[in-house]
Amino acid sequence: MKKFEEELQKLNVDNKDAITLYREISELAMDSLRERISPPAERNAYYLSIEYLLGRSFYNNLMELGVLDSTKRILAEKGIDINVFEEIEDAALGNGGLGRLAACFLDSAAALGLPLYGYGIRYKYGLFKQKLEDGRQIELPDDWQRYGDPWSVRRENEKRVVEFADFSVTAVPYDIPVIGKRVNTLRLFQAEGSDEAKKISEWLYPPDDTEEGKLLRLRQEYFFSAAAIGELAERHAARYGKNFDAFPQHNALQLNDTHPVIAVAELIRLLTEKYGVPFKNAVNIAKASFNYTNHTVLPEALECWNESLVKKILPKIADIIERLNKIQEKELKALGCTKEEIADMAIYRNGTFAMANLAVYMSSAVNGVAALHTEILKNGLFRNAYRVFPDKFRNKTNGVTKRRWLMLCNPELADLIDKTAGKEWRDADSDYSALIGKTDGITKEFTEVKSEKKRQLFNHIAKHEGITIPNGFLVYAQVKRLHEYKRQFMTAFAIYELYVMLKNKSITNFYPSVFIFGAKSAPSYRRAKAIIKFINEIASLVNNDPEVSDKLKVVFVQNYNVSYAEKIVPGTDVSLQVSTAGLEASGTGNMKFMMNGAVTCGTMDGANVEIVEHAGRENNYIFGATVQEIEALKNGGYNPNAVLAENELHRKAVESLVDGSFSDGGTGEFKELYNSLTVGASWHKPDQYYILNDLESYVNALLAINRDYAEGKVFARKQLENVARSSYFSSDRTIKEYAQDIWHI
Ligand code: 26Q
């Protein structure tokens, strides 16, 4: 990288603003990368994902190139603070966990030297930018390319046409380098052509509450799937000739949830129509090439496409899916399945295509994203398929990249690990288990690192939210998409109860604490938006009450995104992971926090189960009903009103929604939230996420943490044990498993 550093030395920075410098320095880095792009291997894996939540590339790429420190130094010599580039927007081409996981996976594969290529969509507008006005979420368009996009290369001569029944679209590839031992690429397609063609890559996640919106979403899914498949088929033919029997030997395709499942039908269509492969062979080739990862068991998040919709714009694809359904039915009958079992597994039912069923039937491997989640797939959602095709199913517990989520966002902790256990942990093939047994000796140094990261976080919050948090506060954080099943609502009640207890002095010796929330709600998700408003009402009550504000603070940060997470995660003591057991497939925020020395306060859900297995239950705070207990409540006629009748504090907290304590501005939102817990709604029973069932044990866990934290060293040791035992949650480990067990690369 000498060349990059020399060029940077020569760079004239006079009178250039941060944006110009950002572009010029990024271009220098891209120049130095050009000859390092790795050629495809004989066998490659491809990740098909409708989301990639990349965050900022600038600092990460300089780090991966090994020039972050020298760039910082050279710029400083020129009078420029490298932090000026923090005004550069995140590339937020995703919503949350599934998109961020895709980014971590690409990073890990490159670091390990594995040929994994990403395919997706180059949305003009990524996930909306969030502002809070009067405690409410306001959405603003995310024009992330406003300052240019120096990390992408447009591949004009590799564009291809994607056809719909009513019009065709040009898919133009943009390649983003993914840097590591190999330099792989993430290829995002941009839709070009007529106005309606261009619309396809305009918005991440168009509102799909109308027929038109649904059509657009379907077009997006087909658009990038077909562009990717077209390219892979063409490349195969050019390299190995028109015999496609060997296609699965050279290509492993991973479906990131069901959004790209239509690629399966597209491969069959292309092979039969363009390359003369008989239908049956094409089906077998597809089955041997595809694998599917499920990321959610929530019924409302399982994709079903109306047959008529698919027929309208993709008649041949609809035909193929129907044929697959018949083949499946025949096979299942021959295997002795009952009518009910066949109906449950059917690809086509009640006029819709069940995409998860299509994915399971047409994939070689099907995986969940945490041990518990995979068990739930095998015994619940896909129980029949599991009985018929047990060998397909496997677990691949998620992970996160330690490069972005430790080395980059917490260099102070990374240095401490170096000093204590050597530097080897930084290699993709290594881990930090060398820390094990050494944590006792470094609690003081760790506490200093944590305090420094809190100071940095509090400064950032003061600057962006205008709220000051005194140094030394204990930090609890719940940052993730806003969803009822994630139960930010329950945290709100817990905070309100703490507030009441502080006021009436039934708790004393409370260690001063701040609760940090960060979350975006889907724009049309009314209840989630009401929960944001409710949390902000509690925040203003607590923060403005002089009697408690030196003990308790609540901050809801605006526009929580990857870059904000890089500040919050290192500065947090307690990671709140409190979903209703059985509903969070894995969670990956929990892993980022653990890696940075936060204890988990959580339920036995998703990857929390494995976090506790590795780091020790004694070093974390587990509370609430287990999956089995939730099952029992479900079957036993759970009655939240009985809980309310018995517990005055809970009653006070829940009644605060309707007794005038807070105002929802006359919208009726708080009453609706209240009803969701006490009377239910047409589509669900009261308190369907068992908030009131778990609230008491939650508050007790928060209080136990608060007491233990005051002990100092003992708590720091718990935090450090989490760091030392977090190796398993590196996405390097996860990717090695995919490479060995599924992709065979
Ligand atoms: C559903 C129906 C129609 C259209 C879209 C969708 C849809 C869109 C996005 C369904 C699901 C998603 C996103 C899911 C997601 O992010 N899941 C998270 O995946 C993480 C990575 O595996 C897990 O850690 C989280 O537990 C899981 O919630």
CSV table of N, CA and C in Angstrom, one decimal, residues 493-505 507 510 538 541-549 552 649 652 662:
chain,number,residue,atom,x,y,z
A,493,PHE,N,-42.2,0.2,30.0
A,493,PHE,CA,-42.9,0.0,31.3
A,493,PHE,C,-41.9,-0.2,32.5
A,494,ALA,N,-40.9,-0.9,32.2
A,494,ALA,CA,-39.9,-1.2,33.2
A,494,ALA,C,-39.3,0.1,33.7
A,495,ILE,N,-39.0,1.0,32.8
A,495,ILE,CA,-38.4,2.3,33.1
A,495,ILE,C,-39.4,3.1,33.9
A,496,TYR,N,-40.6,3.1,33.5
A,496,TYR,CA,-41.6,3.8,34.2
A,496,TYR,C,-41.7,3.3,35.7
A,497,GLU,N,-41.7,2.0,35.8
A,497,GLU,CA,-41.7,1.4,37.2
A,497,GLU,C,-40.5,1.9,38.0
A,498,LEU,N,-39.3,1.9,37.4
A,498,LEU,CA,-38.2,2.3,38.1
A,498,LEU,C,-38.4,3.8,38.6
A,499,TYR,N,-38.9,4.5,37.7
A,499,TYR,CA,-39.2,6.0,38.0
A,499,TYR,C,-40.1,6.1,39.2
A,500,VAL,N,-41.2,5.3,39.1
A,500,VAL,CA,-42.2,5.4,40.2
A,500,VAL,C,-41.5,5.0,41.5
A,501,MET,N,-40.7,4.0,41.5
A,501,MET,CA,-40.0,3.5,42.7
A,501,MET,C,-39.0,4.5,43.2
A,502,LEU,N,-38.3,5.2,42.3
A,502,LEU,CA,-37.4,6.2,42.7
A,502,LEU,C,-38.1,7.3,43.4
A,503,LYS,N,-39.2,7.7,42.8
A,503,LYS,CA,-40.0,8.8,43.4
A,503,LYS,C,-40.5,8.5,44.8
A,504,ASN,N,-41.1,7.3,44.9
A,504,ASN,CA,-41.6,7.0,46.2
A,504,ASN,C,-40.6,6.3,47.2
A,505,LYS,N,-39.4,6.4,46.7
A,505,LYS,CA,-38.3,5.9,47.5
A,505,LYS,C,-38.3,4.5,48.0
A,507,ILE,N,-37.0,2.3,46.1
A,507,ILE,CA,-35.6,1.8,45.9
A,507,ILE,C,-34.7,3.0,46.2
A,510,PHE,N,-29.8,3.5,44.1
A,510,PHE,CA,-29.9,3.2,42.7
A,510,PHE,C,-28.7,3.8,42.0
A,538,ILE,N,-42.1,9.2,28.1
A,538,ILE,CA,-41.4,8.7,29.4
A,538,ILE,C,-40.1,9.5,29.5
A,541,LEU,N,-40.7,13.0,30.7
A,541,LEU,CA,-41.0,13.0,32.1
A,541,LEU,C,-39.8,12.8,33.0
A,542,VAL,N,-39.0,11.8,32.7
A,542,VAL,CA,-37.9,11.4,33.6
A,542,VAL,C,-36.8,12.4,33.5
A,543,ASN,N,-36.5,12.8,32.3
A,543,ASN,CA,-35.3,13.8,32.1
A,543,ASN,C,-35.6,15.1,32.7
A,544,ASN,N,-36.9,15.5,32.8
A,544,ASN,CA,-37.2,16.8,33.3
A,544,ASN,C,-37.6,16.9,34.8
A,545,ASP,N,-37.6,15.8,35.4
A,545,ASP,CA,-37.9,15.7,36.8
A,545,ASP,C,-36.7,15.8,37.7
A,546,PRO,N,-36.4,17.0,38.3
A,546,PRO,CA,-35.2,17.2,39.0
A,546,PRO,C,-35.0,16.2,40.1
A,547,GLU,N,-36.1,15.6,40.6
A,547,GLU,CA,-35.9,14.7,41.7
A,547,GLU,C,-35.2,13.4,41.3
A,548,VAL,N,-35.3,13.0,40.0
A,548,VAL,CA,-34.7,11.8,39.6
A,548,VAL,C,-33.7,11.9,38.5
A,549,SER,N,-33.6,13.1,37.9
A,549,SER,CA,-32.8,13.2,36.7
A,549,SER,C,-31.3,13.0,36.9
A,552,LEU,N,-31.6,8.9,36.8
A,552,LEU,CA,-32.2,8.1,35.7
A,552,LEU,C,-32.4,9.0,34.5
A,649,LEU,N,-47.9,-2.0,40.6
A,649,LEU,CA,-46.9,-1.3,39.8
A,649,LEU,C,-47.2,-1.4,38.3
A,652,LYS,N,-50.2,0.6,37.4
A,652,LYS,CA,-49.9,2.0,37.3
A,652,LYS,C,-49.2,2.3,35.9
A,662,PHE,N,-49.7,10.9,30.3
A,662,PHE,CA,-49.0,11.2,29.1
A,662,PHE,C,-50.0,11.6,28.0
